[in-house]
Amino acid sequence: MEATARAYTNIALIKYWGKRDEQLFLPMNSSLSITLDQFYTTTSVQFCTCLSADIFILNGQLASEQETVKISRFMSLLRDLSGKKLYAVIDSTNKVPTAAGFASSASGYAALAAAGTKALGMDSDDQTLSKIARQGSGSACRSIYGGYVEWQKGDKEDGTDSYAHQILEAQDWNLSILSVLLVPEPKEVLSREGMKRTVETSPFYAGWLDTVEVDLNTAKSALQQRDFEMLGNVLEGNALKMHATTLGANPPFMYWTSATLDVMQQVKELRATGIQAYFTIDAGPNVKVLCQPKDEQIVQEKLKDIPAVQDVYLCHPGPGITYLPQSKKKNCC
Ligand code: DP6
């Protein structure tokens, strides 16, 4: 009873920001993302009758108790769904700078949902996998699919209509996404806590909800028309609005550092010279810059020239879940 799956991270163009149900991970708004081809998580799940608890190995090391408790909660969801009361060894490796705002929780829970259900013989389709992955981390529901993906928020209380679906395949529109690494450190306010505080206390959150649906529709039209300028303008504006809500929270918080602003400034300067580049930022200081492949080299060079920039990773739209052959490694009897 073993399976291995790989899932790629995604970057939100229209952000998921705020939950209407924290237990089921139901969002306040629908969102839109691109699955990236460079950052991923590979996870093997091996269920065994010899185990009396889940064991979680992260990047080759036994994970902390806190991390294991989180994973085990998710594994219990799989146990409930399959009716099999078995524990597992979960061996997960990230090719992502973990917790640097590069969304390893999205690829992590998407890979775990896929490997875990397969190991239990559940034979789940992508929509079911998306609903399961969502309950580990909301954005994980989008990483089941490759390319351009929408997570429809759904309206039902039980969450059965809250899942992602693909809008365009990766090869339908090749854009360049430059992931700019500023500070490879864990974030101060995790996205989960940040969105909760914002929903509960920020007077600006109502403004977010008022316009996010319009932004989503504009972004979807831009995707259909392959209109990069239209997409860029709406994704940049949407990211700024999301971050504006954090300033109104109580206590207020901010994910940006001065280095974040340096990158934003460089992007604006590139645009002033006629190069179409647009930024977006998730729940951390790092910035992702979108441009067209014809401009990716110059944009990458300009970003690398910023003193506060540690590295710039060039990504393109990537694949959805892939299953890998069984690992030879034996983690239990
Ligand atoms: C800012 O999916 O990490 O990256 O559901 O609580 O695990 P939880 O949150 P998470 O939040 C992602 C927030 C975001 C925007 C996005 O990816 O849409």
GROMACS .gro file of C-alpha atoms and ligand atoms in nm:
model
  351
    1MET     CA    1   0.000   0.000   0.000
    2GLU     CA    2   0.240   0.257  -0.128
    3ALA     CA    3   0.234   0.538  -0.383
    4THR     CA    4   0.446   0.834  -0.486
    5ALA     CA    5   0.319   1.157  -0.641
    6ARG     CA    6   0.464   1.490  -0.742
    7ALA     CA    7   0.280   1.823  -0.737
    8TYR     CA    8   0.401   2.163  -0.848
    9THR     CA    9   0.352   2.491  -0.663
   10ASN     CA   10   0.122   2.757  -0.798
   11ILE     CA   11   0.126   3.134  -0.795
   12ALA     CA   12  -0.203   3.316  -0.754
   13LEU     CA   13  -0.290   3.583  -1.012
   14ILE     CA   14  -0.617   3.654  -0.832
   15LYS     CA   15  -0.563   3.577  -0.465
   16TYR     CA   16  -0.747   3.347  -0.227
   17TRP     CA   17  -0.767   3.565   0.081
   18GLY     CA   18  -1.004   3.479   0.365
   19LYS     CA   19  -1.203   3.174   0.471
   20ARG     CA   20  -1.574   3.139   0.530
   21ASP     CA   21  -1.518   2.802   0.699
   22GLU     CA   22  -1.186   2.729   0.867
   23GLN     CA   23  -1.246   2.358   0.931
   24LEU     CA   24  -1.333   2.279   0.569
   25PHE     CA   25  -1.102   2.542   0.416
   26LEU     CA   26  -1.382   2.715   0.228
   27PRO     CA   27  -1.277   3.048   0.079
   28MET     CA   28  -1.458   3.380   0.080
   29ASN     CA   29  -1.368   3.435  -0.286
   30SER     CA   30  -1.275   3.242  -0.598
   31SER     CA   31  -0.913   3.263  -0.716
   32LEU     CA   32  -0.694   3.201  -1.019
   33SER     CA   33  -0.340   3.067  -1.046
   34ILE     CA   34  -0.061   2.941  -1.266
   35THR     CA   35   0.101   2.612  -1.174
   36LEU     CA   36   0.480   2.652  -1.202
   37ASP     CA   37   0.722   2.408  -1.362
   38GLN     CA   38   1.026   2.461  -1.136
   39PHE     CA   39   0.911   2.414  -0.777
   40TYR     CA   40   0.754   2.092  -0.661
   41THR     CA   41   0.706   1.843  -0.382
   42THR     CA   42   0.755   1.469  -0.422
   43THR     CA   43   0.579   1.258  -0.162
   44SER     CA   44   0.575   0.884  -0.096
   45VAL     CA   45   0.310   0.741   0.131
   46GLN     CA   46   0.345   0.391   0.266
   47PHE     CA   47   0.064   0.252   0.482
   48CYS     CA   48   0.160  -0.039   0.703
   49THR     CA   49  -0.013  -0.249   0.970
   50CYS     CA   50   0.306  -0.235   1.179
   51LEU     CA   51   0.256   0.138   1.253
   52SER     CA   52   0.061   0.281   1.546
   53ALA     CA   53   0.102   0.647   1.440
   54ASP     CA   54   0.193   0.842   1.128
   55ILE     CA   55   0.561   0.916   1.073
   56PHE     CA   56   0.648   1.226   0.870
   57ILE     CA   57   0.988   1.266   0.708
   58LEU     CA   58   1.045   1.608   0.552
   59ASN     CA   59   1.345   1.668   0.328
   60GLY     CA   60   1.517   1.356   0.463
   61GLN     CA   61   1.469   1.437   0.833
   62LEU     CA   62   1.210   1.336   1.087
   63ALA     CA   63   0.970   1.632   1.101
   64SER     CA   64   0.889   1.822   1.421
   65GLU     CA   65   0.596   1.713   1.637
   66GLN     CA   66   0.403   2.022   1.530
   67GLU     CA   67   0.445   1.941   1.161
   68THR     CA   68   0.361   1.575   1.218
   69VAL     CA   69   0.038   1.665   1.402
   70LYS     CA   70  -0.073   1.882   1.106
   71ILE     CA   71   0.002   1.607   0.853
   72SER     CA   72  -0.161   1.343   1.071
   73ARG     CA   73  -0.481   1.546   1.088
   74PHE     CA   74  -0.490   1.539   0.709
   75MET     CA   75  -0.408   1.165   0.702
   76SER     CA   76  -0.709   1.109   0.930
   77LEU     CA   77  -0.927   1.267   0.665
   78LEU     CA   78  -0.796   1.006   0.418
   79ARG     CA   79  -0.855   0.730   0.674
   80ASP     CA   80  -1.215   0.849   0.723
   81LEU     CA   81  -1.279   0.871   0.350
   82SER     CA   82  -1.134   0.527   0.274
   83GLY     CA   83  -1.261   0.353   0.587
   84LYS     CA   84  -0.911   0.208   0.639
   85LYS     CA   85  -0.767   0.265   0.985
   86LEU     CA   86  -0.402   0.242   0.888
   87TYR     CA   87  -0.108   0.467   0.966
   88ALA     CA   88   0.164   0.562   0.722
   89VAL     CA   89   0.518   0.675   0.672
   90ILE     CA   90   0.504   0.997   0.471
   91ASP     CA   91   0.831   1.083   0.304
   92SER     CA   92   0.821   1.426   0.143
   93THR     CA   93   1.087   1.627  -0.036
   94ASN     CA   94   1.045   1.988  -0.144
   95LYS     CA   95   1.220   2.140  -0.438
   96VAL     CA   96   1.097   2.475  -0.306
   97PRO     CA   97   1.264   2.723  -0.072
   98THR     CA   98   1.025   2.625   0.213
   99ALA     CA   99   0.822   2.904   0.378
  100ALA     CA  100   0.992   3.178   0.177
  101GLY     CA  101   0.655   3.270   0.027
  102PHE     CA  102   0.697   3.014  -0.253
  103ALA     CA  103   0.392   2.817  -0.136
  104SER     CA  104   0.531   2.477  -0.044
  105SER     CA  105   0.207   2.400   0.140
  106ALA     CA  106   0.021   2.401  -0.193
  107SER     CA  107   0.250   2.149  -0.361
  108GLY     CA  108   0.289   1.959  -0.033
  109TYR     CA  109  -0.079   1.890   0.029
  110ALA     CA  110  -0.154   1.832  -0.340
  111ALA     CA  111   0.119   1.564  -0.357
  112LEU     CA  112   0.006   1.412  -0.027
  113ALA     CA  113  -0.358   1.398  -0.135
  114ALA     CA  114  -0.260   1.223  -0.459
  115ALA     CA  115  -0.009   0.977  -0.309
  116GLY     CA  116  -0.222   0.908   0.000
  117THR     CA  117  -0.544   0.833  -0.186
  118LYS     CA  118  -0.361   0.619  -0.442
  119ALA     CA  119  -0.184   0.421  -0.171
  120LEU     CA  120  -0.523   0.354  -0.012
  121GLY     CA  121  -0.659   0.234  -0.348
  122MET     CA  122  -0.919   0.513  -0.358
  123ASP     CA  123  -0.887   0.585  -0.733
  124SER     CA  124  -1.001   0.949  -0.698
  125ASP     CA  125  -1.063   1.174  -0.999
  126ASP     CA  126  -0.904   1.520  -1.016
  127GLN     CA  127  -1.209   1.703  -0.883
  128THR     CA  128  -1.223   1.476  -0.579
  129LEU     CA  129  -0.848   1.515  -0.528
  130SER     CA  130  -0.886   1.892  -0.547
  131LYS     CA  131  -1.152   1.887  -0.272
  132ILE     CA  132  -0.934   1.664  -0.056
  133ALA     CA  133  -0.614   1.869  -0.108
  134ARG     CA  134  -0.811   2.187  -0.023
  135GLN     CA  135  -0.861   2.054   0.329
  136GLY     CA  136  -0.485   2.047   0.386
  137SER     CA  137  -0.420   2.397   0.252
  138GLY     CA  138  -0.663   2.598   0.042
  139SER     CA  139  -0.423   2.684  -0.239
  140ALA     CA  140  -0.330   2.312  -0.271
  141CYS     CA  141  -0.660   2.246  -0.449
  142ARG     CA  142  -0.526   2.440  -0.749
  143SER     CA  143  -0.198   2.243  -0.770
  144ILE     CA  144  -0.384   1.927  -0.877
  145TYR     CA  145  -0.400   2.081  -1.224
  146GLY     CA  146  -0.132   2.217  -1.455
  147GLY     CA  147  -0.141   2.543  -1.646
  148TYR     CA  148  -0.398   2.810  -1.558
  149VAL     CA  149  -0.639   2.709  -1.285
  150GLU     CA  150  -0.948   2.857  -1.121
  151TRP     CA  151  -1.067   2.761  -0.773
  152GLN     CA  152  -1.439   2.824  -0.762
  153LYS     CA  153  -1.531   2.915  -0.410
  154GLY     CA  154  -1.862   2.730  -0.406
  155ASP     CA  155  -2.162   2.821  -0.196
  156LYS     CA  156  -2.254   2.501  -0.018
  157GLU     CA  157  -2.185   2.463   0.352
  158ASP     CA  158  -2.038   2.115   0.313
  159GLY     CA  159  -1.778   2.233   0.058
  160THR     CA  160  -1.878   1.985  -0.214
  161ASP     CA  161  -1.883   2.265  -0.475
  162SER     CA  162  -1.552   2.423  -0.372
  163TYR     CA  163  -1.278   2.287  -0.597
  164ALA     CA  164  -1.042   2.388  -0.876
  165HIS     CA  165  -1.055   2.329  -1.250
  166GLN     CA  166  -0.823   2.400  -1.538
  167ILE     CA  167  -0.888   2.703  -1.759
  168LEU     CA  168  -0.594   2.675  -1.999
  169GLU     CA  169  -0.328   2.411  -2.036
  170ALA     CA  170   0.035   2.505  -1.973
  171GLN     CA  171   0.117   2.497  -2.347
  172ASP     CA  172  -0.183   2.713  -2.439
  173TRP     CA  173  -0.001   3.027  -2.330
  174ASN     CA  174   0.364   3.029  -2.241
  175LEU     CA  175   0.433   3.312  -1.999
  176SER     CA  176   0.747   3.366  -1.794
  177ILE     CA  177   0.727   3.387  -1.417
  178LEU     CA  178   1.038   3.509  -1.238
  179SER     CA  179   1.043   3.413  -0.872
  180VAL     CA  180   1.255   3.667  -0.693
  181LEU     CA  181   1.408   3.538  -0.371
  182LEU     CA  182   1.483   3.808  -0.117
  183VAL     CA  183   1.489   3.652   0.226
  184PRO     CA  184   1.507   3.273   0.258
  185GLU     CA  185   1.355   3.279   0.607
  186PRO     CA  186   1.026   3.154   0.750
  187LYS     CA  187   0.751   3.415   0.735
  188GLU     CA  188   0.648   3.611   1.041
  189VAL     CA  189   0.272   3.602   0.992
  190LEU     CA  190   0.170   3.281   0.816
  191SER     CA  191  -0.094   3.316   0.545
  192ARG     CA  192  -0.346   3.121   0.753
  193GLU     CA  193  -0.317   3.354   1.049
  194GLY     CA  194  -0.286   3.662   0.828
  195MET     CA  195  -0.606   3.599   0.634
  196LYS     CA  196  -0.800   3.518   0.952
  197ARG     CA  197  -0.691   3.838   1.123
  198THR     CA  198  -0.774   4.038   0.814
  199VAL     CA  199  -1.125   3.891   0.774
  200GLU     CA  200  -1.199   3.948   1.142
  201THR     CA  201  -1.054   4.295   1.193
  202SER     CA  202  -0.966   4.485   0.875
  203PRO     CA  203  -1.219   4.747   0.760
  204PHE     CA  204  -1.058   4.716   0.415
  205TYR     CA  205  -1.162   4.352   0.380
  206ALA     CA  206  -1.509   4.456   0.260
  207GLY     CA  207  -1.342   4.649  -0.022
  208TRP     CA  208  -1.148   4.337  -0.117
  209LEU     CA  209  -1.466   4.132  -0.144
  210ASP     CA  210  -1.641   4.408  -0.340
  211THR     CA  211  -1.398   4.389  -0.631
  212VAL     CA  212  -1.232   4.047  -0.636
  213GLU     CA  213  -1.502   3.890  -0.853
  214VAL     CA  214  -1.465   4.168  -1.112
  215ASP     CA  215  -1.086   4.116  -1.107
  216LEU     CA  216  -1.133   3.743  -1.159
  217ASN     CA  217  -1.360   3.794  -1.459
  218THR     CA  218  -1.118   4.045  -1.611
  219ALA     CA  219  -0.829   3.800  -1.563
  220LYS     CA  220  -1.028   3.516  -1.719
  221SER     CA  221  -1.113   3.732  -2.022
  222ALA     CA  222  -0.745   3.822  -2.053
  223LEU     CA  223  -0.656   3.452  -2.052
  224GLN     CA  224  -0.910   3.374  -2.322
  225GLN     CA  225  -0.786   3.663  -2.537
  226ARG     CA  226  -0.418   3.600  -2.449
  227ASP     CA  227  -0.405   3.972  -2.365
  228PHE     CA  228  -0.094   4.007  -2.152
  229GLU     CA  229  -0.132   4.376  -2.070
  230MET     CA  230  -0.487   4.324  -1.947
  231LEU     CA  231  -0.379   4.026  -1.739
  232GLY     CA  232  -0.077   4.209  -1.597
  233ASN     CA  233  -0.274   4.513  -1.490
  234VAL     CA  234  -0.542   4.316  -1.314
  235LEU     CA  235  -0.305   4.072  -1.136
  236GLU     CA  236  -0.083   4.353  -1.007
  237GLY     CA  237  -0.380   4.554  -0.884
  238ASN     CA  238  -0.532   4.248  -0.719
  239ALA     CA  239  -0.210   4.172  -0.529
  240LEU     CA  240  -0.188   4.532  -0.407
  241LYS     CA  241  -0.547   4.520  -0.285
  242MET     CA  242  -0.485   4.198  -0.094
  243HIS     CA  243  -0.183   4.349   0.078
  244ALA     CA  244  -0.374   4.670   0.153
  245THR     CA  245  -0.618   4.469   0.367
  246THR     CA  246  -0.334   4.368   0.603
  247LEU     CA  247  -0.259   4.731   0.687
  248GLY     CA  248  -0.608   4.777   0.826
  249ALA     CA  249  -0.595   4.464   1.042
  250ASN     CA  250  -0.571   4.476   1.420
  251PRO     CA  251  -0.288   4.440   1.499
  252PRO     CA  252  -0.177   4.558   1.156
  253PHE     CA  253   0.088   4.370   0.965
  254MET     CA  254   0.276   4.390   0.638
  255TYR     CA  255   0.449   4.122   0.434
  256TRP     CA  256   0.672   4.361   0.241
  257THR     CA  257   1.025   4.462   0.325
  258SER     CA  258   1.224   4.745   0.169
  259ALA     CA  259   1.364   4.485  -0.074
  260THR     CA  260   1.008   4.404  -0.185
  261LEU     CA  261   0.962   4.771  -0.274
  262ASP     CA  262   1.293   4.773  -0.463
  263VAL     CA  263   1.165   4.494  -0.686
  264MET     CA  264   0.829   4.665  -0.739
  265GLN     CA  265   1.014   4.983  -0.836
  266GLN     CA  266   1.233   4.796  -1.085
  267VAL     CA  267   0.925   4.642  -1.247
  268LYS     CA  268   0.773   4.988  -1.289
  269GLU     CA  269   1.098   5.114  -1.441
  270LEU     CA  270   1.100   4.825  -1.688
  271ARG     CA  271   0.747   4.916  -1.791
  272ALA     CA  272   0.854   5.277  -1.841
  273THR     CA  273   1.108   5.149  -2.097
  274GLY     CA  274   0.837   4.961  -2.285
  275ILE     CA  275   0.896   4.613  -2.139
  276GLN     CA  276   0.575   4.459  -2.014
  277ALA     CA  277   0.641   4.316  -1.670
  278TYR     CA  278   0.404   4.293  -1.373
  279PHE     CA  279   0.453   4.186  -1.013
  280THR     CA  280   0.255   3.986  -0.764
  281ILE     CA  281   0.328   3.901  -0.401
  282ASP     CA  282   0.187   3.629  -0.175
  283ALA     CA  283   0.200   3.609   0.203
  284GLY     CA  284   0.570   3.691   0.232
  285PRO     CA  285   0.827   3.944   0.114
  286ASN     CA  286   0.924   3.769  -0.211
  287VAL     CA  287   0.798   3.892  -0.544
  288LYS     CA  288   0.701   3.708  -0.860
  289VAL     CA  289   0.735   3.899  -1.183
  290LEU     CA  290   0.541   3.801  -1.492
  291CYS     CA  291   0.655   3.884  -1.842
  292GLN     CA  292   0.648   3.737  -2.191
  293PRO     CA  293   0.917   3.485  -2.294
  294LYS     CA  294   1.070   3.733  -2.541
  295ASP     CA  295   1.154   3.962  -2.247
  296GLU     CA  296   1.246   3.705  -1.983
  297GLN     CA  297   1.622   3.739  -2.018
  298ILE     CA  298   1.637   4.116  -1.982
  299VAL     CA  299   1.385   4.113  -1.698
  300GLN     CA  300   1.584   3.844  -1.515
  301GLU     CA  301   1.906   4.043  -1.556
  302LYS     CA  302   1.748   4.364  -1.429
  303LEU     CA  303   1.604   4.187  -1.125
  304LYS     CA  304   1.937   4.019  -1.045
  305ASP     CA  305   2.103   4.361  -1.047
  306ILE     CA  306   1.900   4.473  -0.743
  307PRO     CA  307   2.137   4.450  -0.443
  308ALA     CA  308   1.875   4.299  -0.208
  309VAL     CA  309   1.793   4.018  -0.451
  310GLN     CA  310   1.947   3.685  -0.358
  311ASP     CA  311   1.830   3.485  -0.657
  312VAL     CA  312   1.585   3.488  -0.946
  313TYR     CA  313   1.431   3.159  -1.060
  314LEU     CA  314   1.283   3.145  -1.408
  315CYS     CA  315   0.960   2.945  -1.426
  316HIS     CA  316   0.695   2.874  -1.688
  317PRO     CA  317   0.351   2.718  -1.661
  318GLY     CA  318   0.394   2.360  -1.543
  319PRO     CA  319   0.210   2.028  -1.514
  320GLY     CA  320  -0.050   1.897  -1.273
  321ILE     CA  321  -0.016   1.593  -1.049
  322THR     CA  322   0.216   1.321  -1.174
  323TYR     CA  323   0.257   0.976  -1.025
  324LEU     CA  324   0.605   0.828  -0.997
  325PRO     CA  325   0.721   0.467  -0.974
  326GLN     CA  326   0.737   0.318  -0.623
  327SER     CA  327   1.045   0.428  -0.436
  328LYS     CA  328   1.290   0.151  -0.353
  329LYS     CA  329   1.337   0.300  -0.007
  330LYS     CA  330   1.180   0.097   0.275
  331ASN     CA  331   1.066   0.311   0.565
  332CYS     CA  332   0.900   0.036   0.767
  333CYS     CA  333   0.860  -0.344   0.769
  334DP6     C1  334  -0.162   3.478  -0.028
  334DP6     O1  335  -0.338   2.824   0.088
  334DP6     O2  336  -0.138   2.892   0.226
  334DP6     O3  337  -0.084   3.274  -0.120
  334DP6     O4  338  -0.562   2.756   0.323
  334DP6     O5  339  -0.473   2.853   0.533
  334DP6     O6  340  -0.338   2.683   0.411
  334DP6     P1  341  -0.438   2.796   0.401
  334DP6     O7  342  -0.369   2.915   0.321
  334DP6     P2  343  -0.280   2.914   0.190
  334DP6     O8  344  -0.300   3.067   0.145
  334DP6     C2  345  -0.252   3.119   0.028
  334DP6     C3  346  -0.271   3.267   0.029
  334DP6     C4  347  -0.201   3.340  -0.081
  334DP6     C5  348  -0.292   3.362  -0.201
  334DP6     C6  349  -0.319   3.243  -0.289
  334DP6     O9  350  -0.235   3.152  -0.302
  334DP6    O10  351  -0.426   3.244  -0.353
   0.00000   0.00000   0.00000
